[in-house]
Tab-separated table of C-alpha atoms in Angstrom:
chain	number	residue	atom	x	y	z
A	1	MET	CA	90.333	74.035	118.376
A	2	ASP	CA	92.720	75.832	116.606
A	3	LEU	CA	94.430	76.628	112.305
A	4	PRO	CA	95.885	74.152	110.605
A	5	ARG	CA	99.187	74.027	110.621
A	6	SER	CA	100.289	74.893	107.412
A	7	PHE	CA	99.316	78.801	109.100
A	8	THR	CA	101.713	78.968	111.886
A	9	ILE	CA	104.844	77.331	108.999
A	10	ARG	CA	103.821	79.978	106.516
A	11	GLU	CA	103.808	83.072	109.724
A	12	SER	CA	106.490	81.465	111.898
A	13	SER	CA	108.981	84.545	111.754
A	14	HIS	CA	105.648	87.038	110.954
A	15	ARG	CA	104.944	89.114	114.069
A	16	ILE	CA	102.587	91.180	111.769
A	17	LEU	CA	100.357	88.912	110.294
A	18	ASN	CA	99.177	91.522	107.154
A	19	PRO	CA	100.294	93.273	104.805
A	20	PHE	CA	101.711	96.027	106.643
A	21	THR	CA	104.964	97.252	107.698
A	22	ASP	CA	106.003	98.303	111.339
A	23	GLU	CA	105.622	101.845	110.006
A	24	LYS	CA	102.723	101.630	108.450
A	25	LEU	CA	101.212	99.485	111.293
A	26	ALA	CA	102.650	102.604	113.627
A	27	THR	CA	101.600	105.641	111.301
A	28	LEU	CA	98.089	103.660	111.712
A	29	GLY	CA	98.605	103.950	115.322
A	30	ARG	CA	99.225	108.327	115.191
A	31	ALA	CA	96.093	108.240	112.540
A	32	LEU	CA	94.069	106.900	115.434
A	33	HIS	CA	94.582	109.473	117.926
A	34	LEU	CA	94.813	107.559	120.946
A	35	ALA	CA	94.238	108.809	124.630
A	36	PRO	CA	95.808	106.536	127.185
A	37	GLY	CA	93.514	104.665	128.597
A	38	THR	CA	90.820	103.510	125.478
A	39	ARG	CA	89.962	100.113	125.401
A	40	MET	CA	89.730	97.564	122.665
A	41	LEU	CA	88.954	94.551	121.239
A	42	ASP	CA	91.219	92.774	118.292
A	43	LEU	CA	89.002	89.969	116.962
A	44	ALA	CA	91.103	87.553	114.782
A	45	CYS	CA	94.094	89.247	116.716
A	46	GLY	CA	97.064	87.309	115.477
A	47	LYS	CA	100.478	87.603	117.277
A	48	GLY	CA	99.362	90.714	119.010
A	49	GLU	CA	101.523	92.634	117.184
A	50	MET	CA	99.137	95.736	117.151
A	51	LEU	CA	97.696	95.731	120.923
A	52	CYS	CA	101.497	95.299	122.178
A	53	THR	CA	102.613	98.144	120.265
A	54	TRP	CA	100.312	100.439	120.961
A	55	ALA	CA	99.887	99.734	124.473
A	56	ALA	CA	103.114	100.794	124.473
A	57	ALA	CA	103.037	103.893	122.092
A	58	HIS	CA	100.143	105.264	123.393
A	59	ARG	CA	99.194	103.442	126.597
A	60	VAL	CA	95.880	101.669	124.964
A	61	THR	CA	94.431	98.717	126.951
A	62	GLY	CA	92.829	95.734	125.338
A	63	THR	CA	91.794	92.289	124.419
A	64	GLY	CA	92.936	90.114	121.443
A	65	VAL	CA	91.067	86.756	120.720
A	66	ASP	CA	92.481	84.217	118.034
A	67	ILE	CA	91.549	80.447	117.158
A	68	SER	CA	95.600	79.852	116.909
A	69	SER	CA	97.461	78.777	120.442
A	70	ASP	CA	100.284	79.784	118.761
A	71	PHE	CA	99.646	82.914	117.715
A	72	ILE	CA	97.934	83.720	121.108
A	73	GLY	CA	100.949	81.892	122.902
A	74	ALA	CA	103.337	84.367	120.686
A	75	ALA	CA	101.187	87.323	121.721
A	76	SER	CA	101.831	86.592	125.155
A	77	ALA	CA	105.659	86.938	125.278
A	78	ARG	CA	104.851	90.222	123.015
A	79	ALA	CA	103.606	91.883	125.641
A	80	ALA	CA	105.747	90.447	128.315
A	81	ALA	CA	108.848	91.360	126.066
A	82	LEU	CA	107.435	95.358	125.621
A	83	GLY	CA	106.411	95.264	129.443
A	84	VAL	CA	102.870	95.640	128.525
A	85	ALA	CA	101.628	92.250	130.535
A	86	ASP	CA	99.478	94.387	132.780
A	87	GLN	CA	97.756	96.391	129.992
A	88	VAL	CA	96.904	93.406	127.395
A	89	THR	CA	94.932	89.757	127.228
A	90	PHE	CA	94.975	87.980	124.952
A	91	LEU	CA	92.597	84.493	124.628
A	92	HIS	CA	92.754	81.535	122.745
A	93	ASP	CA	88.755	82.021	121.066
A	94	ASP	CA	86.658	81.832	118.109
A	95	ALA	CA	86.396	85.334	117.235
A	96	ALA	CA	83.314	84.921	115.463
A	97	SER	CA	81.356	84.034	119.147
A	98	HIS	CA	83.441	86.559	121.058
A	99	ALA	CA	81.643	89.989	122.120
A	100	ALA	CA	83.312	92.435	125.163
A	101	THR	CA	81.952	92.133	128.230
A	102	ASP	CA	82.097	96.169	128.958
A	103	PRO	CA	81.632	98.955	125.725
A	104	VAL	CA	85.205	99.224	124.114
A	105	ASP	CA	86.399	102.581	122.929
A	106	VAL	CA	88.233	100.490	119.274
A	107	ALA	CA	86.452	96.730	117.826
A	108	SER	CA	88.893	95.721	115.319
A	109	CYS	CA	88.717	92.522	112.581
A	110	ILE	CA	92.536	93.836	110.579
A	111	GLY	CA	92.768	90.743	107.917
A	112	ALA	CA	90.372	87.839	108.821
A	113	THR	CA	86.289	89.161	107.983
A	114	TRP	CA	85.649	85.956	107.300
A	115	ILE	CA	84.937	85.401	110.903
A	116	GLY	CA	81.578	87.249	109.913
A	117	GLY	CA	81.068	85.822	106.741
A	118	GLY	CA	81.939	88.966	105.322
A	119	VAL	CA	82.863	92.861	105.450
A	120	ALA	CA	79.056	92.976	106.423
A	121	GLY	CA	78.982	90.547	109.298
A	122	THR	CA	82.524	91.641	110.411
A	123	VAL	CA	80.921	94.961	110.751
A	124	GLU	CA	77.902	93.820	112.729
A	125	LEU	CA	80.346	91.437	115.208
A	126	LEU	CA	82.353	94.886	116.125
A	127	ARG	CA	79.554	97.145	116.679
A	128	ARG	CA	77.670	94.130	119.049
A	129	SER	CA	81.178	95.092	121.543
A	130	LEU	CA	81.442	98.860	120.848
A	131	ARG	CA	80.469	101.829	122.694
A	132	PRO	CA	78.398	104.801	120.828
A	133	GLY	CA	80.511	107.174	119.262
A	134	GLY	CA	83.006	104.209	119.766
A	135	THR	CA	85.804	103.019	116.394
A	136	MET	CA	85.587	99.998	114.267
A	137	LEU	CA	89.153	98.483	112.565
A	138	VAL	CA	88.717	96.763	109.272
A	139	GLY	CA	91.782	95.392	107.270
A	140	GLU	CA	90.227	94.792	104.203
A	141	PRO	CA	91.623	92.974	100.050
A	142	TYR	CA	90.660	94.788	97.481
A	143	TRP	CA	91.157	95.026	93.602
A	144	ARG	CA	94.106	97.231	92.680
A	145	ARG	CA	93.174	96.222	89.030
A	146	GLU	CA	90.071	94.494	87.585
A	147	PRO	CA	91.806	90.599	86.910
A	148	PRO	CA	90.764	89.908	83.122
A	149	ASP	CA	90.136	85.867	83.767
A	150	GLN	CA	90.172	83.055	86.686
A	151	ALA	CA	93.729	82.531	85.985
A	152	ALA	CA	94.825	86.572	87.575
A	153	VAL	CA	91.803	85.635	90.183
A	154	GLU	CA	92.988	82.573	91.846
A	155	GLY	CA	96.391	84.039	91.155
A	156	SER	CA	95.579	86.507	94.065
A	157	MET	CA	94.150	83.637	96.539
A	158	ALA	CA	89.988	84.642	95.214
A	159	THR	CA	87.531	81.663	94.132
A	160	SER	CA	85.663	84.392	92.206
A	161	LYS	CA	85.826	88.268	91.280
A	162	ASP	CA	82.926	88.747	93.392
A	163	GLU	CA	84.853	87.575	96.449
A	164	PHE	CA	86.478	91.804	96.859
A	165	ARG	CA	85.506	94.547	95.284
A	166	SER	CA	87.532	97.800	94.338
A	167	LEU	CA	88.582	100.369	96.204
A	168	PRO	CA	85.665	102.966	95.617
A	169	ALA	CA	83.363	99.758	96.150
A	170	LEU	CA	84.213	98.841	99.170
A	171	ILE	CA	84.282	102.616	100.370
A	172	GLU	CA	81.097	102.496	99.241
A	173	GLN	CA	79.866	99.529	100.965
A	174	PHE	CA	81.263	100.384	104.498
A	175	GLY	CA	78.666	103.300	103.528
A	176	GLU	CA	75.793	101.241	102.564
A	177	LEU	CA	76.230	99.343	106.115
A	178	GLY	CA	75.310	102.456	108.516
A	179	VAL	CA	79.403	103.621	108.690
A	180	ASP	CA	81.334	107.075	107.746
A	181	VAL	CA	85.029	105.594	106.210
A	182	VAL	CA	87.149	108.387	108.814
A	183	GLU	CA	90.724	106.779	107.891
A	184	MET	CA	93.009	104.812	106.185
A	185	VAL	CA	95.925	102.974	105.759
A	186	LEU	CA	96.550	101.146	102.789
A	187	ALA	CA	99.583	99.042	102.026
A	188	ASP	CA	101.262	99.218	99.262
A	189	GLN	CA	103.653	96.586	96.932
A	190	ASP	CA	106.667	96.964	98.921
A	191	SER	CA	104.193	96.154	102.428
A	192	TRP	CA	103.202	93.373	100.699
A	193	ASP	CA	106.383	91.916	99.381
A	194	ARG	CA	107.192	92.222	103.135
A	195	TYR	CA	104.531	89.960	104.386
A	196	VAL	CA	104.306	87.059	100.887
A	197	ALA	CA	108.427	86.944	100.579
A	198	ALA	CA	108.865	85.998	103.862
A	199	GLN	CA	106.709	83.003	103.991
A	200	TRP	CA	108.588	81.748	101.245
A	201	LEU	CA	111.815	81.710	103.362
A	202	ASN	CA	110.091	80.104	106.871
A	203	ILE	CA	109.074	77.521	104.246
A	204	ARG	CA	111.650	76.697	103.289
A	205	ARG	CA	113.959	76.618	106.584
A	206	TRP	CA	110.755	74.441	107.885
A	207	LEU	CA	111.346	72.078	105.031
A	208	ASP	CA	115.172	71.894	105.284
A	209	ARG	CA	114.772	71.010	108.691
A	210	ASN	CA	111.067	68.553	108.417
A	211	PRO	CA	111.469	66.413	105.304
A	212	ASP	CA	110.106	63.401	106.201
A	213	ASP	CA	107.193	65.952	107.743
A	214	GLU	CA	103.119	64.867	106.423
A	215	LEU	CA	102.788	68.547	105.274
A	216	ALA	CA	106.332	68.252	103.689
A	217	GLU	CA	105.113	68.063	100.044
A	218	GLN	CA	102.221	70.134	100.130
A	219	MET	CA	104.810	72.938	101.689
A	220	ARG	CA	107.138	71.969	98.539
A	221	ALA	CA	104.259	72.308	95.963
A	222	GLU	CA	103.518	75.873	97.466
A	223	LEU	CA	107.184	77.379	97.966
A	224	THR	CA	107.253	75.873	93.826
A	225	THR	CA	104.691	77.354	92.617
A	226	ALA	CA	103.223	80.982	95.298
A	227	PRO	CA	106.437	83.109	94.308
A	228	VAL	CA	106.036	83.367	90.173
A	229	ARG	CA	101.956	83.127	91.246
A	230	TYR	CA	103.027	86.159	93.322
A	231	ALA	CA	104.933	87.860	90.821
A	232	ARG	CA	102.314	87.311	88.482
A	233	TYR	CA	99.260	88.573	89.789
A	234	GLN	CA	98.746	89.349	93.207
A	235	ARG	CA	101.699	91.534	93.478
A	236	ASP	CA	99.557	93.708	90.383
A	237	TYR	CA	96.363	92.565	91.517
A	238	LEU	CA	95.119	92.919	94.748
A	239	GLY	CA	95.221	95.399	97.479
A	240	TRP	CA	94.746	95.714	101.324
A	241	GLY	CA	94.292	98.453	103.802
A	242	VAL	CA	92.624	99.069	107.598
A	243	PHE	CA	89.138	101.409	107.366
A	244	VAL	CA	88.484	103.425	110.362
A	245	LEU	CA	84.741	103.228	110.420
A	246	MET	CA	81.914	104.982	112.946
A	247	ASP	CA	78.948	104.882	113.018
A	248	ARG	CA	76.457	107.374	111.408
C-alpha cells in the first residue's frame, strides 16, 4: 500500500502538495478562526504541512492519514521540527477507509477527492468523522476557462471536460450535496507556478542522480513535455481552491 515512486520524485522538495503557497495555507487557517484545541482529521494529508503549521499557529490537534509511507515519514519529521509532535499524529493508511474514532471539529480532504470517487463521495467520507455543526474542507480543481478541445482537456491533466466543473457549477454542486459554502481560498497562477514548476527541477535533479533507474525514461519524457503542456493549457484553463463547507 503506497503511491507510485513517480509521485515522490516530482514532489520531493515540496512541503505543500497542492497549488497553495505558505501564505495561502496560512490565509485559510486564519479564515477558519480556529480555536485552540480544535480537533482535525486530514484525509490524504500528504506531508502534513496543514496540520503541522496550524498546530503551531493555532494550537489545533489532529490526525493525518495518507497512503504514502514517504509522505507520512516527512509529516512526522515536520511535526517534530515545529515542536508539535504532541499535538498531531500521522498514520500510514488508506484514507478512503478511515474514519475518526471520536467526531472531529474539522474534517478535510485537500486535493484528493479521488479517495471518495469524486466530490460527492468525499463529502460523505468526511461526514462520517465530523461532529454536528463541524466544518469540512475540500480542495478541488475547476475550469477557469472552458477548454475548447480534447487537447486542452488532456493538457490540463483531465481525461474529459466533465471531470471538472466551472467554479460556479462546483459551488452549485456543493449546494446539491446539502452543504453551505461558507469560505473559500483559491490558488492563482503564481501559486500554480510554484507548485508545478518546482516539480520540473525535482525531476531533473533526480534524473542527474539516477540515469540508469528503471523510471528514468518515463521521467525524462515527462520533463521534456510537461513545461510546454503546462504553459499552453493547464496554467490558463485549470483553477484550484479549498472550499469550506458546513452541513445545512
